[in-house]
XYZ file of N, CA and C in Angstrom:
558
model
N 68.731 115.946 92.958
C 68.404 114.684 92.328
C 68.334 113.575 93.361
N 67.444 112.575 93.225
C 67.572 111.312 93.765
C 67.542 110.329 93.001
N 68.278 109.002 93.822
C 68.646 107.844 92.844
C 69.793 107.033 93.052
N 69.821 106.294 92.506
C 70.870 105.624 92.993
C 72.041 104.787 92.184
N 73.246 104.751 92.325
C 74.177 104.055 91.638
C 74.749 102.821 91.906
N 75.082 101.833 90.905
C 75.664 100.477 91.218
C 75.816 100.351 90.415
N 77.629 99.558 90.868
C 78.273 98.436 89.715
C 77.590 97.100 89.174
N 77.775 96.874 88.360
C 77.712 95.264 87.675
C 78.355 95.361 86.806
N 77.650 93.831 86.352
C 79.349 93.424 85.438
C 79.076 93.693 84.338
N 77.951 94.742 83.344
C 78.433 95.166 82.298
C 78.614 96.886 82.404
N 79.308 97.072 83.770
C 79.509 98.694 83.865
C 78.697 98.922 85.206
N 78.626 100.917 85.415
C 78.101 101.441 86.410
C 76.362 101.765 85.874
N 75.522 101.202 86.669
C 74.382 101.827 86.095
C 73.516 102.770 87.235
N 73.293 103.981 86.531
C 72.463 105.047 87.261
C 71.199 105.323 87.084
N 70.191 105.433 88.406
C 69.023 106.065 88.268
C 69.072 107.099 88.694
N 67.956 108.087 88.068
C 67.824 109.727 88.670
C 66.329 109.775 88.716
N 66.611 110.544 90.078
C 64.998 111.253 89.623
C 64.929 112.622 90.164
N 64.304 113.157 88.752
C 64.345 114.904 89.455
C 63.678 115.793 87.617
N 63.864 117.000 87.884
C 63.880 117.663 86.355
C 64.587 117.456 85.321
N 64.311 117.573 84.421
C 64.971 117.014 82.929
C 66.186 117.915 83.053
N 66.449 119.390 83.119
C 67.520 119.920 83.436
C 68.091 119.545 84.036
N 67.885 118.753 85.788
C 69.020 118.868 86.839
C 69.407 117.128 85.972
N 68.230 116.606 85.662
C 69.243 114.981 85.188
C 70.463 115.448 83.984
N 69.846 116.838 82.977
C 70.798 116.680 81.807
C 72.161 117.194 82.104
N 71.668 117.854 83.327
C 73.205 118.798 83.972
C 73.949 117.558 84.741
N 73.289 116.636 85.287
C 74.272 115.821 86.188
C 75.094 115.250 84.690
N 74.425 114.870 83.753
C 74.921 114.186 82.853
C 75.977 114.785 82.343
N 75.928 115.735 81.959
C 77.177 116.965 81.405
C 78.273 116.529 82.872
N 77.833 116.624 83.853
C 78.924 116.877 84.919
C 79.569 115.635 84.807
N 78.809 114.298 84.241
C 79.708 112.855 84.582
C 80.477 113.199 83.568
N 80.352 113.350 82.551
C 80.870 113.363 81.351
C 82.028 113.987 80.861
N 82.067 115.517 81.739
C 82.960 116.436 81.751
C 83.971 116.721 83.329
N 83.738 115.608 84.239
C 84.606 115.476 85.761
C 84.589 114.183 85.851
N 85.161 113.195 84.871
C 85.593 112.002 85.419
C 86.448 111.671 86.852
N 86.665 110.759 87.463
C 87.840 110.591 87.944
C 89.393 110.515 87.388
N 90.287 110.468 87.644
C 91.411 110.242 87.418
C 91.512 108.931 86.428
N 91.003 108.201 87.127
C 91.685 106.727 86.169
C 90.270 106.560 85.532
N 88.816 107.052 85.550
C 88.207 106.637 84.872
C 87.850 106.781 83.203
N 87.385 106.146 82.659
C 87.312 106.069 80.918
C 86.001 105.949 80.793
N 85.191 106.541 80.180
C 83.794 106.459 80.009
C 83.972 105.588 78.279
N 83.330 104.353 78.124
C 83.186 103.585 76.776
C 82.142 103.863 76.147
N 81.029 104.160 76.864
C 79.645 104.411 76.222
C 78.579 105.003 77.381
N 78.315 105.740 77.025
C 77.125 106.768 77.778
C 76.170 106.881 77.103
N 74.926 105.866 77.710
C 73.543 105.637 77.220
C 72.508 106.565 78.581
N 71.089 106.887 78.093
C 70.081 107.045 78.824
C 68.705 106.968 77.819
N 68.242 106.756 79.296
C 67.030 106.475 78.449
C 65.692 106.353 79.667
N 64.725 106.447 79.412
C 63.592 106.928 80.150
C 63.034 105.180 80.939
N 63.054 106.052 82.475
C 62.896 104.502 83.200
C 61.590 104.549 84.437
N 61.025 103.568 84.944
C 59.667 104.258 85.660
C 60.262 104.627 87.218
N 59.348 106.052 87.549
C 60.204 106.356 88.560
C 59.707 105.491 90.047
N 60.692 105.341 90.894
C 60.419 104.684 92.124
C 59.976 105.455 93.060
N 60.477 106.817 92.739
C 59.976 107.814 94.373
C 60.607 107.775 95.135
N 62.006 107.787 94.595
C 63.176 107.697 95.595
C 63.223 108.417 96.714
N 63.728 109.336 97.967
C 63.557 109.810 98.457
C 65.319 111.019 99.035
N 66.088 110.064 98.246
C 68.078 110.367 98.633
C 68.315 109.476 97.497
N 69.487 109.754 97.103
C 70.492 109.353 96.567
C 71.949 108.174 97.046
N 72.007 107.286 96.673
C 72.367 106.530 97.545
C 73.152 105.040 96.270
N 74.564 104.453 97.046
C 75.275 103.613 96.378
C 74.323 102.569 97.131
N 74.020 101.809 95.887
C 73.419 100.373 96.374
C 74.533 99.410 95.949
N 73.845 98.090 96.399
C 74.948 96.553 96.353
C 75.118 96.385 94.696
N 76.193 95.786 94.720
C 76.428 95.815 93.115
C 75.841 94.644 92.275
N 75.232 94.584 91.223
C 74.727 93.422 90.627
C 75.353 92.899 89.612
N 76.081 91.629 89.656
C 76.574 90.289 88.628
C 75.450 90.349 88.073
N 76.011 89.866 86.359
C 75.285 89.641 85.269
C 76.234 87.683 84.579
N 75.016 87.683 83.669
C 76.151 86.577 82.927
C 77.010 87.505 82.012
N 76.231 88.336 81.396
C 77.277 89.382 80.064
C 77.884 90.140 81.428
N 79.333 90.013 80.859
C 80.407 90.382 81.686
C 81.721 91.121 80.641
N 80.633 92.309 80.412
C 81.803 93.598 79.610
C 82.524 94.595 79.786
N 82.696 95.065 81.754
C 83.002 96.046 81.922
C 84.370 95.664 81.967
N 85.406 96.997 81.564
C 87.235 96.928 81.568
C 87.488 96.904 82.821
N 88.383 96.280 82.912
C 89.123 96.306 84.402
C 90.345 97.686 84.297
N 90.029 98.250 85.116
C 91.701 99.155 84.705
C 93.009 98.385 85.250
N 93.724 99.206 84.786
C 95.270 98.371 84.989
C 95.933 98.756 86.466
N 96.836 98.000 86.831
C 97.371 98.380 88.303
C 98.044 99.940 88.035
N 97.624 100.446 88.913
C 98.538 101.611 88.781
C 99.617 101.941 89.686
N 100.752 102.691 89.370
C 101.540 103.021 90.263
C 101.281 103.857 91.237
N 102.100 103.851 92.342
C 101.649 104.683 93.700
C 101.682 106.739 92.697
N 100.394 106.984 93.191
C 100.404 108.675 93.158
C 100.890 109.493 94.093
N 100.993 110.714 93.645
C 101.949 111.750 94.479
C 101.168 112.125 96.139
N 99.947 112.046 96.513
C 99.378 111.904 97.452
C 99.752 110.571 98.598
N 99.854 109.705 97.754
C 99.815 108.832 98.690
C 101.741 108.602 98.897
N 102.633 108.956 98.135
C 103.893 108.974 98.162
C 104.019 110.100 99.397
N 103.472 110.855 99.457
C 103.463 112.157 100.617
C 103.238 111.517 101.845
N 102.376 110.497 101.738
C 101.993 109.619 103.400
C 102.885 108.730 103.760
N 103.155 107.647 102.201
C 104.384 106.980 102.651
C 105.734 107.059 103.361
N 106.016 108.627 103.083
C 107.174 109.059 103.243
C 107.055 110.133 104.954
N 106.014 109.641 105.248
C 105.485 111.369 106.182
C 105.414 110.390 107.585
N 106.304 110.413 108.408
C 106.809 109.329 109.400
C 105.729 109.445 110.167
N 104.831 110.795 110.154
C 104.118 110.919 111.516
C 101.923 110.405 110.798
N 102.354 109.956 109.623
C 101.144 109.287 108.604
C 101.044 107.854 109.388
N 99.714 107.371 109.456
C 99.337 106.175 109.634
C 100.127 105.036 109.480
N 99.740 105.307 107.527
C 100.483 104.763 106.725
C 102.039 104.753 106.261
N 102.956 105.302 107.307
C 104.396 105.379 106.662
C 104.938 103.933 106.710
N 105.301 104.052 105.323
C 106.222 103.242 104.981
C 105.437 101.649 104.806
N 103.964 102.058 104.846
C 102.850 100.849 104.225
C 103.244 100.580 103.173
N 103.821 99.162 102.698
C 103.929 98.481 100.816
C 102.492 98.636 100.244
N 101.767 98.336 100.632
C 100.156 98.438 99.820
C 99.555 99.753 100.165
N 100.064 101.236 100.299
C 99.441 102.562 99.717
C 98.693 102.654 98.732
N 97.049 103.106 98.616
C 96.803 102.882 97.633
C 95.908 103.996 98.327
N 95.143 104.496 96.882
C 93.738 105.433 96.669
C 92.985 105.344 95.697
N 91.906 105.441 95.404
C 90.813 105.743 93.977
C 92.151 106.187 93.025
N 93.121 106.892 93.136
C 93.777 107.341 91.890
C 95.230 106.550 91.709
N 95.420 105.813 92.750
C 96.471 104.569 92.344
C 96.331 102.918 92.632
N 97.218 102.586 92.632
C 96.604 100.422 93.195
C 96.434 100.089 92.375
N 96.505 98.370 93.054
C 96.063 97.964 92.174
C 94.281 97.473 92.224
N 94.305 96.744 90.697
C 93.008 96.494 90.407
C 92.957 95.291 89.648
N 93.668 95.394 88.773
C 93.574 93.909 87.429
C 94.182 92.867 88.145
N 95.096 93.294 88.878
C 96.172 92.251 89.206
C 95.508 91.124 90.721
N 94.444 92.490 91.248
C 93.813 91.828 92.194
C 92.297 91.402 92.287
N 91.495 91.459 91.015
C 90.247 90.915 90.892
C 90.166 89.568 90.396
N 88.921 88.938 91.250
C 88.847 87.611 90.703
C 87.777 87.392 89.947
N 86.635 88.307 89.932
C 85.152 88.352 89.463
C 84.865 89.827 89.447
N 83.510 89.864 88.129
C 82.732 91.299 88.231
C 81.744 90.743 89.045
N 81.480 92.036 89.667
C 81.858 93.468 89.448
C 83.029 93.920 90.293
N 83.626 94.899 90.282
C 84.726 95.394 91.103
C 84.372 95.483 92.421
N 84.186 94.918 93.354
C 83.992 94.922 94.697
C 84.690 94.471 95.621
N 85.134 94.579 96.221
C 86.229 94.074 96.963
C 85.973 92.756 97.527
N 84.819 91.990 97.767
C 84.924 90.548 97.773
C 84.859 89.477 96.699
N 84.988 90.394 95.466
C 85.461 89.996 94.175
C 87.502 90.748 93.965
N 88.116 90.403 94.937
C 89.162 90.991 94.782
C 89.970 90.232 96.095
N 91.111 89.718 95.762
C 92.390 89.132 96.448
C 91.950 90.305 98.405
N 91.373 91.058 98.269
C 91.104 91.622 99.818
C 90.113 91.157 100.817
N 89.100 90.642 99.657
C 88.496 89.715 100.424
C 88.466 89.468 101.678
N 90.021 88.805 102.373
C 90.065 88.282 103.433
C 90.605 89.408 104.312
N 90.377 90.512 104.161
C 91.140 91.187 104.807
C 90.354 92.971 105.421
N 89.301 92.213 106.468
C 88.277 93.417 107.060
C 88.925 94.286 107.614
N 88.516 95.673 106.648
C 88.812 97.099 107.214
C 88.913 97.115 108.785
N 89.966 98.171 109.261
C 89.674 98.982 110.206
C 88.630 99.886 110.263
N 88.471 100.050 111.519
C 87.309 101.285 111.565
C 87.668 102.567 110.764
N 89.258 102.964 110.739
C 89.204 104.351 110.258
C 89.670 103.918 108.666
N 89.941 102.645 108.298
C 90.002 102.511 106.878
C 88.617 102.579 106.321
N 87.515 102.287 107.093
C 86.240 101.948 106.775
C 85.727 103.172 106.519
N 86.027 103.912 107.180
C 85.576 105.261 107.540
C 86.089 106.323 106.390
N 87.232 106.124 105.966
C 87.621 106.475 104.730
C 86.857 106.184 103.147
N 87.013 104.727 103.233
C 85.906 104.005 102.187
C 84.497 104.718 102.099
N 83.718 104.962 102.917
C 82.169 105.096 103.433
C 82.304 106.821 102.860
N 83.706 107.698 102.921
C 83.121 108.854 102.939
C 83.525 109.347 101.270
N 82.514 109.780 100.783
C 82.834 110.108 99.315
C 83.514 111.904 98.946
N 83.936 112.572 100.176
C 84.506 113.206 100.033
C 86.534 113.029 100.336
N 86.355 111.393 100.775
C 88.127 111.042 100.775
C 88.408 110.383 99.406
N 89.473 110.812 99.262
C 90.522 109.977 97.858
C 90.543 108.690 97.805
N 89.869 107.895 99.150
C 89.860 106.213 99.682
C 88.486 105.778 99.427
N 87.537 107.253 98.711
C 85.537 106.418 98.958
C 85.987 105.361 97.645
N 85.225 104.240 98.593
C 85.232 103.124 97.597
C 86.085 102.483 96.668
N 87.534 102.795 97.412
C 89.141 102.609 96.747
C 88.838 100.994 97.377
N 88.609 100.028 96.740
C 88.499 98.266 96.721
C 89.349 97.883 97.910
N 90.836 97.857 97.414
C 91.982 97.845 98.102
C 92.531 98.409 99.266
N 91.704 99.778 99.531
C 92.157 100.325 100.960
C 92.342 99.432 101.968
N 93.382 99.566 102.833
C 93.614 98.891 104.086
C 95.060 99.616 104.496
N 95.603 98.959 105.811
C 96.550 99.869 106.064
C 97.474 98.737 107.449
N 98.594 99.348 108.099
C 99.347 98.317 108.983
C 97.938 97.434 109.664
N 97.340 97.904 110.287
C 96.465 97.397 111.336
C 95.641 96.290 110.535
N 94.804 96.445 109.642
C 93.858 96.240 109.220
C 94.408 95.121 107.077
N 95.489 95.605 106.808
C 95.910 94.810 105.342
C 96.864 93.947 105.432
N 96.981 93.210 104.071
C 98.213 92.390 103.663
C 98.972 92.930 104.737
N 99.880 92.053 105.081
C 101.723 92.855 105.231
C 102.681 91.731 104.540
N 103.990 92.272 104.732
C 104.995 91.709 104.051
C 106.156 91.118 104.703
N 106.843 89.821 104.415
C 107.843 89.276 104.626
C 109.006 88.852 103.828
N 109.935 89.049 104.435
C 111.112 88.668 103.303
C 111.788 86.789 104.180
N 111.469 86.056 103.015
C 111.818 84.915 103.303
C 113.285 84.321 102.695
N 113.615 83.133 103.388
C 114.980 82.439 102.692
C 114.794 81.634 101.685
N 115.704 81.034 101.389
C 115.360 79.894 100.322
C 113.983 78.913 100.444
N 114.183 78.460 101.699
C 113.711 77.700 102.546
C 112.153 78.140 102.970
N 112.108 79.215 102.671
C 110.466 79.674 103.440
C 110.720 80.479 104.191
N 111.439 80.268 105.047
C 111.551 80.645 106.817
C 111.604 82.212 106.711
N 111.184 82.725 107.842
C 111.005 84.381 107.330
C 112.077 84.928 108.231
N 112.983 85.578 107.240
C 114.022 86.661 107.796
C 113.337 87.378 108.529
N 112.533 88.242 107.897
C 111.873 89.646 108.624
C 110.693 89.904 108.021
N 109.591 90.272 108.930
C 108.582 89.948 108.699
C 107.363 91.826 109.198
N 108.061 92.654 108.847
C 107.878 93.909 108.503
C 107.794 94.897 107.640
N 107.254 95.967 107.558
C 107.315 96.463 106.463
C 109.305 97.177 105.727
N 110.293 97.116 106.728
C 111.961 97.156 106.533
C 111.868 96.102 105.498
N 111.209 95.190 105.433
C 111.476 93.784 104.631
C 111.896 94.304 103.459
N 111.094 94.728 102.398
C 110.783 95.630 101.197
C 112.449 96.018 100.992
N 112.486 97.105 101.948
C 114.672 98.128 101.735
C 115.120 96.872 101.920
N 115.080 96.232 102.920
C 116.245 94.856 102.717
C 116.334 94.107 101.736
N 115.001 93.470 100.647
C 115.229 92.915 99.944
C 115.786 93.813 98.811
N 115.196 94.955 98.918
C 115.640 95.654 97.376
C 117.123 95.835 97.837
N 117.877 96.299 99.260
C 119.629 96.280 99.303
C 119.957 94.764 98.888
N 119.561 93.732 99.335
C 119.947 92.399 99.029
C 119.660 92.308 97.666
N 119.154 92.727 96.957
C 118.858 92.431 95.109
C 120.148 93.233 95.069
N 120.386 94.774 95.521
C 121.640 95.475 94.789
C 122.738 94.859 95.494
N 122.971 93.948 96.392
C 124.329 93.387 96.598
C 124.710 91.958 95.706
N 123.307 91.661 94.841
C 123.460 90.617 94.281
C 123.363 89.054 95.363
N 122.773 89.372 96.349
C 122.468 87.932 96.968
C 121.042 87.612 96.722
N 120.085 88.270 95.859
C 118.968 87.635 95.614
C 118.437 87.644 94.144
């Protein structure tokens, strides 16, 4: 098949071009291999003029004024990415913002449709090469995870005083504040 996919803001919309079988089989396949967190609300088709595509390919996403697609909810860290957090000799050990296509957040960090990450609190915050590189490949758990980033390249975290002033300004911050919540000084 060729064609191409993009977000906007009333959902994902797909073109195909190929035999009526291989389009009705891709269709069976969306339908029946979602992702993890995805929810299908309504699955329309309908006959469109063909372009002569040549590949298959994610294009830029298109804003609408009708603005109906769900946001999903933040999710908690998954068992994959708990395996990296914890895996001293991982990129990512002991990263607060672990995230993948099957955890993170999302609601908590969009500001506009469509879901794109410069519609999202990351905005300010350009990939690394090998976070990028993750994003770009649709065979990692990270293609097109909004939120990916990592020490080098994302957010990080500080634990501050009353005052502002930053105690510690690492990812230890996190165990210290959560021991300082269980000693009752915060």
């Amino acid at each position: 098949l060729k064609g191409s996919v993009a977000n906007t803001s009333s959902g994902v919309s797909v073109h195909l071009e190929g035999t009526r079988e291989k389009i009705d089989a891709f269709c069976a396949a969306l339908s029946d291999n979602v992702p993890p967190l995805a929810h299908i609300t309504e699955f329309s088709a309908f006959p469109a003029k063909l372009k002569g595509l040549s590949h298959f390919s994610i294009t830029k996403s298109r804003g609408r004024d009708e603005k109906s697609t769900l946001i999903s909810p933040d999710i908690s860290v998954c068992e994959d990415c708990l395996r990296e957090l914890y895996n001293s000799r991982d990129r990512r050990y002991l990263y607060p913002f672990i995230n993948c296509t099957n955890c993170g957040p999302r609601y908590s960090i969009i500001s506009d449709m469509p879901y794109d990450r410069p519609n999202t609190a990351m905005k300010h915050f350009k990939m690394c090469k090998t976070c990028q590189a993750e994003y770009d490949d649709p065979g990692n758990r990270r293609f097109h995870a909004q939120p990916n980033a990592c020490e080098a390249c994302g957010p990080h975290v500080r634990l501050c005083d009353r005052k502002g002033e930053a105690i510690q300004a690492d990812n230890n911050a996190v165990e210290n504040a959560a021991d300082l919540l269980r000693q009752g000084h915060i």
